[in-house]
mmCIF file with all atom_site columns, C-alpha atoms in Angstrom:
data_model
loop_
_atom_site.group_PDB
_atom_site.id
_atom_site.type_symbol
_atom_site.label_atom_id
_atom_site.label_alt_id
_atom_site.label_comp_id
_atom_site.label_asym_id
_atom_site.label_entity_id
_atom_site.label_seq_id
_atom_site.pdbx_PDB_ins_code
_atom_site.Cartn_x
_atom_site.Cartn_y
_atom_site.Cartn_z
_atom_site.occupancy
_atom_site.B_iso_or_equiv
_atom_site.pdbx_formal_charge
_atom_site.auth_seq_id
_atom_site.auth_comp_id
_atom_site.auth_asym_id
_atom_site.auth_atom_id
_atom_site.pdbx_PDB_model_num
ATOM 1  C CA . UNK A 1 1  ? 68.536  104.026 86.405 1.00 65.00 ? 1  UNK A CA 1
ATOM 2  C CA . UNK A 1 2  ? 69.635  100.722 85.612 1.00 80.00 ? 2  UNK A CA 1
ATOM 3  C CA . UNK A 1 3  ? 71.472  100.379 81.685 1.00 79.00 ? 3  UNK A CA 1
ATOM 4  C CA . UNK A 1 4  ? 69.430  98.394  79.155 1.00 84.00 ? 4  UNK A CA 1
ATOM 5  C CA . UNK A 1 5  ? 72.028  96.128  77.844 1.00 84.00 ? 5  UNK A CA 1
ATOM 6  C CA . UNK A 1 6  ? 69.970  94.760  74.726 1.00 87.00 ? 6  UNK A CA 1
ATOM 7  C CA . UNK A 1 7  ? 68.816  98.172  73.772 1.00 83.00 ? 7  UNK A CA 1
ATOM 8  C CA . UNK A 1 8  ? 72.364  99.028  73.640 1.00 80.00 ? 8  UNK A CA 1
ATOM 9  C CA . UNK A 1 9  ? 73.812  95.813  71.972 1.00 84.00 ? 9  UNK A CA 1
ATOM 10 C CA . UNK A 1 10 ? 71.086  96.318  69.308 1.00 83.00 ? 10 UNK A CA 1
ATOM 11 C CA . UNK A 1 11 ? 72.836  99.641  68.296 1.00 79.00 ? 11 UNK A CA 1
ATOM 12 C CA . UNK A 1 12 ? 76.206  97.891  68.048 1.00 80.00 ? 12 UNK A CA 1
ATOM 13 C CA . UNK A 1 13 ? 77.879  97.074  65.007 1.00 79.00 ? 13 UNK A CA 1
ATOM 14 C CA . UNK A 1 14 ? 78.483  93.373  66.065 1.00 84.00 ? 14 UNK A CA 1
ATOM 15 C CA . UNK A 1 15 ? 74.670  93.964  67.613 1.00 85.00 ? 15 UNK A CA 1
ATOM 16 C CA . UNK A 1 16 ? 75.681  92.264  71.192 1.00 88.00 ? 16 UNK A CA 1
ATOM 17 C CA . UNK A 1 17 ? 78.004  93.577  74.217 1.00 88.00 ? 17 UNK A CA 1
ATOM 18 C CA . UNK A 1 18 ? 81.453  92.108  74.017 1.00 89.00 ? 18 UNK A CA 1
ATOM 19 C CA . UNK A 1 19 ? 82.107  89.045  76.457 1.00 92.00 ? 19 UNK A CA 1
ATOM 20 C CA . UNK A 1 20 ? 85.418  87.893  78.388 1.00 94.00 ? 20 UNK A CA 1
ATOM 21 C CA . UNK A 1 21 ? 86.181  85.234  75.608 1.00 95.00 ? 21 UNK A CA 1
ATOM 22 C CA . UNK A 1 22 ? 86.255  88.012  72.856 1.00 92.00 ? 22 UNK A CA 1
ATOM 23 C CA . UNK A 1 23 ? 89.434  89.167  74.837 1.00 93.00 ? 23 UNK A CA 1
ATOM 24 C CA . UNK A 1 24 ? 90.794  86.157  75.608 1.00 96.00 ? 24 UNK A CA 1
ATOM 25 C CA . UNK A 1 25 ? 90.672  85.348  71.878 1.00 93.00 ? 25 UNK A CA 1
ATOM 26 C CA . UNK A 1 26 ? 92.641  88.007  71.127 1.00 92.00 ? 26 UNK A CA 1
ATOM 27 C CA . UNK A 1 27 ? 94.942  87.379  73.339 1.00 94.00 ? 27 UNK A CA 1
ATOM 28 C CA . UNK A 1 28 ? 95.820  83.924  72.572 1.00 96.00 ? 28 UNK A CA 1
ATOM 29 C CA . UNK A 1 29 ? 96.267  84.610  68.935 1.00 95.00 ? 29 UNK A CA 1
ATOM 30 C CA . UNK A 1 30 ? 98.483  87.240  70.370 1.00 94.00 ? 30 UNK A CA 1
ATOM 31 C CA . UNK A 1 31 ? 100.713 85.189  72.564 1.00 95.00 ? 31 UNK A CA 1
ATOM 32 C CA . UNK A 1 32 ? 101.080 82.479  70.012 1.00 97.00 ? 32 UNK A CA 1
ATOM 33 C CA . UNK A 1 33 ? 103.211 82.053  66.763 1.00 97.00 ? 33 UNK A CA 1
ATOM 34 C CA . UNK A 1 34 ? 100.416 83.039  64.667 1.00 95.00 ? 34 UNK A CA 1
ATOM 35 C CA . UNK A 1 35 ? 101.520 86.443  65.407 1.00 95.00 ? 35 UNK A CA 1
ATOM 36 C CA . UNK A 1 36 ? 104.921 86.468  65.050 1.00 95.00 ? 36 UNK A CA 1
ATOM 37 C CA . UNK A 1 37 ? 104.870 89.009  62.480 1.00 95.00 ? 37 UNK A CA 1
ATOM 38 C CA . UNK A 1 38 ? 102.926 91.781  64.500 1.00 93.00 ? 38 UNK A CA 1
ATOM 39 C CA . UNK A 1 39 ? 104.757 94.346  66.436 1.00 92.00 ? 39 UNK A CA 1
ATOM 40 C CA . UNK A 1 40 ? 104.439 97.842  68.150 1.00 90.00 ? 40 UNK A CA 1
ATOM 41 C CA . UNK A 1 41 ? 100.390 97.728  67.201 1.00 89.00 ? 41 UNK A CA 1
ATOM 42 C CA . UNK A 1 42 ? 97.165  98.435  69.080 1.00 87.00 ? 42 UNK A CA 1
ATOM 43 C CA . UNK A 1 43 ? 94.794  95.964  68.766 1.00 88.00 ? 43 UNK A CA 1
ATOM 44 C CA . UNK A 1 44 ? 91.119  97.499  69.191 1.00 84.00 ? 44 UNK A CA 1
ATOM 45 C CA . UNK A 1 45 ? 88.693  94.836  69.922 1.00 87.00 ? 45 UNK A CA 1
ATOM 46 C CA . UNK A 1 46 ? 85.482  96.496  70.891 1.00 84.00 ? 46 UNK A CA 1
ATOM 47 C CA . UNK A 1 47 ? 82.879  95.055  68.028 1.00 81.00 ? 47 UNK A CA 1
ATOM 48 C CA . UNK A 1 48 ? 83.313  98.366  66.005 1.00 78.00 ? 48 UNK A CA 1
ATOM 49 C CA . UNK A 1 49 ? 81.976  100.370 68.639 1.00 77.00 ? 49 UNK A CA 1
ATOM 50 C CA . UNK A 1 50 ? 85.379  103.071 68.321 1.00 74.00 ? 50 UNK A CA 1
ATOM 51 C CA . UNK A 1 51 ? 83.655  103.364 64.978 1.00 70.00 ? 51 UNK A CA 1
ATOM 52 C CA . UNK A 1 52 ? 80.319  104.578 65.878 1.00 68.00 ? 52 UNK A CA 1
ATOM 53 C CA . UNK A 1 53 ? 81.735  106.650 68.862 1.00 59.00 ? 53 UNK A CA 1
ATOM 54 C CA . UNK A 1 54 ? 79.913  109.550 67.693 1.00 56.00 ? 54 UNK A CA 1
ATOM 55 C CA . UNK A 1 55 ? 76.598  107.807 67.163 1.00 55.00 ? 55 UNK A CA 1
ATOM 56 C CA . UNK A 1 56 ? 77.130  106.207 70.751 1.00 53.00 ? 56 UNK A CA 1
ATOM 57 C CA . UNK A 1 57 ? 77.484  109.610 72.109 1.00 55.00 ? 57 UNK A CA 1
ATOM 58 C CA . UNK A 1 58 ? 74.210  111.481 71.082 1.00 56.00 ? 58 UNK A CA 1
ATOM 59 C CA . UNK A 1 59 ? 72.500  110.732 73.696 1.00 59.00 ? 59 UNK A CA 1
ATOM 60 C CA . UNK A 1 60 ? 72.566  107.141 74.034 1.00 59.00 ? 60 UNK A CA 1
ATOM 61 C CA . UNK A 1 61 ? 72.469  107.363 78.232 1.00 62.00 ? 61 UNK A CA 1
ATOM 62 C CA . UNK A 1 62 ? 69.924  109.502 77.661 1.00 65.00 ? 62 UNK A CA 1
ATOM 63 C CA . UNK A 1 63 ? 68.000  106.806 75.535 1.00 64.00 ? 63 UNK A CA 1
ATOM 64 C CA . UNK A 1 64 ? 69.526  103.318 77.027 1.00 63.00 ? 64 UNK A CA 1
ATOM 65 C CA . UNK A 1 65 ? 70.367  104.129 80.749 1.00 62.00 ? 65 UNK A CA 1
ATOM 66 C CA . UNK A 1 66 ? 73.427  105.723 82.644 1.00 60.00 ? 66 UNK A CA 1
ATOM 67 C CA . UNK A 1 67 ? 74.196  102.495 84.237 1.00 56.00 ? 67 UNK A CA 1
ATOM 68 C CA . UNK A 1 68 ? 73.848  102.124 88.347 1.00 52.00 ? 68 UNK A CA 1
ATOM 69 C CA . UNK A 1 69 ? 76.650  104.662 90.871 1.00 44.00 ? 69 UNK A CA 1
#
């Protein structure tokens, strides 16, 4: 069965699945001197999602698709 992306990104915090340019945001503030004082971290940069991990995993395949094998 085929994943319904909008049914997911509605239970989101940020309410959409991430895109390439959230990344590459992150990484350009990374790699420039606006940074400078940041070292030895991990940067999360999923839309909150780490935060709801438990709400995302009861049952949310189940509810929203397990995506195509």
């Amino acid at each position: 069965a085929a994943v319904d992306y909008d049914a997911f990104a509605r239970i989101l915090r940020m309410g959409r699945i991430g895109e390439a340019d959230d990344i590459a945001d992150a990484a350009l503030f990374l790699a420039s001197a606006r940074s400078g004082w940041i070292t030895g971290e991990t940067i999360t940069i999923d839309g909150g999602t780490l935060i709801q991990t438990g709400r995302l995993k009861r049952g949310w395949q189940d509810k929203y698709g397990k995506g195509e094998d």
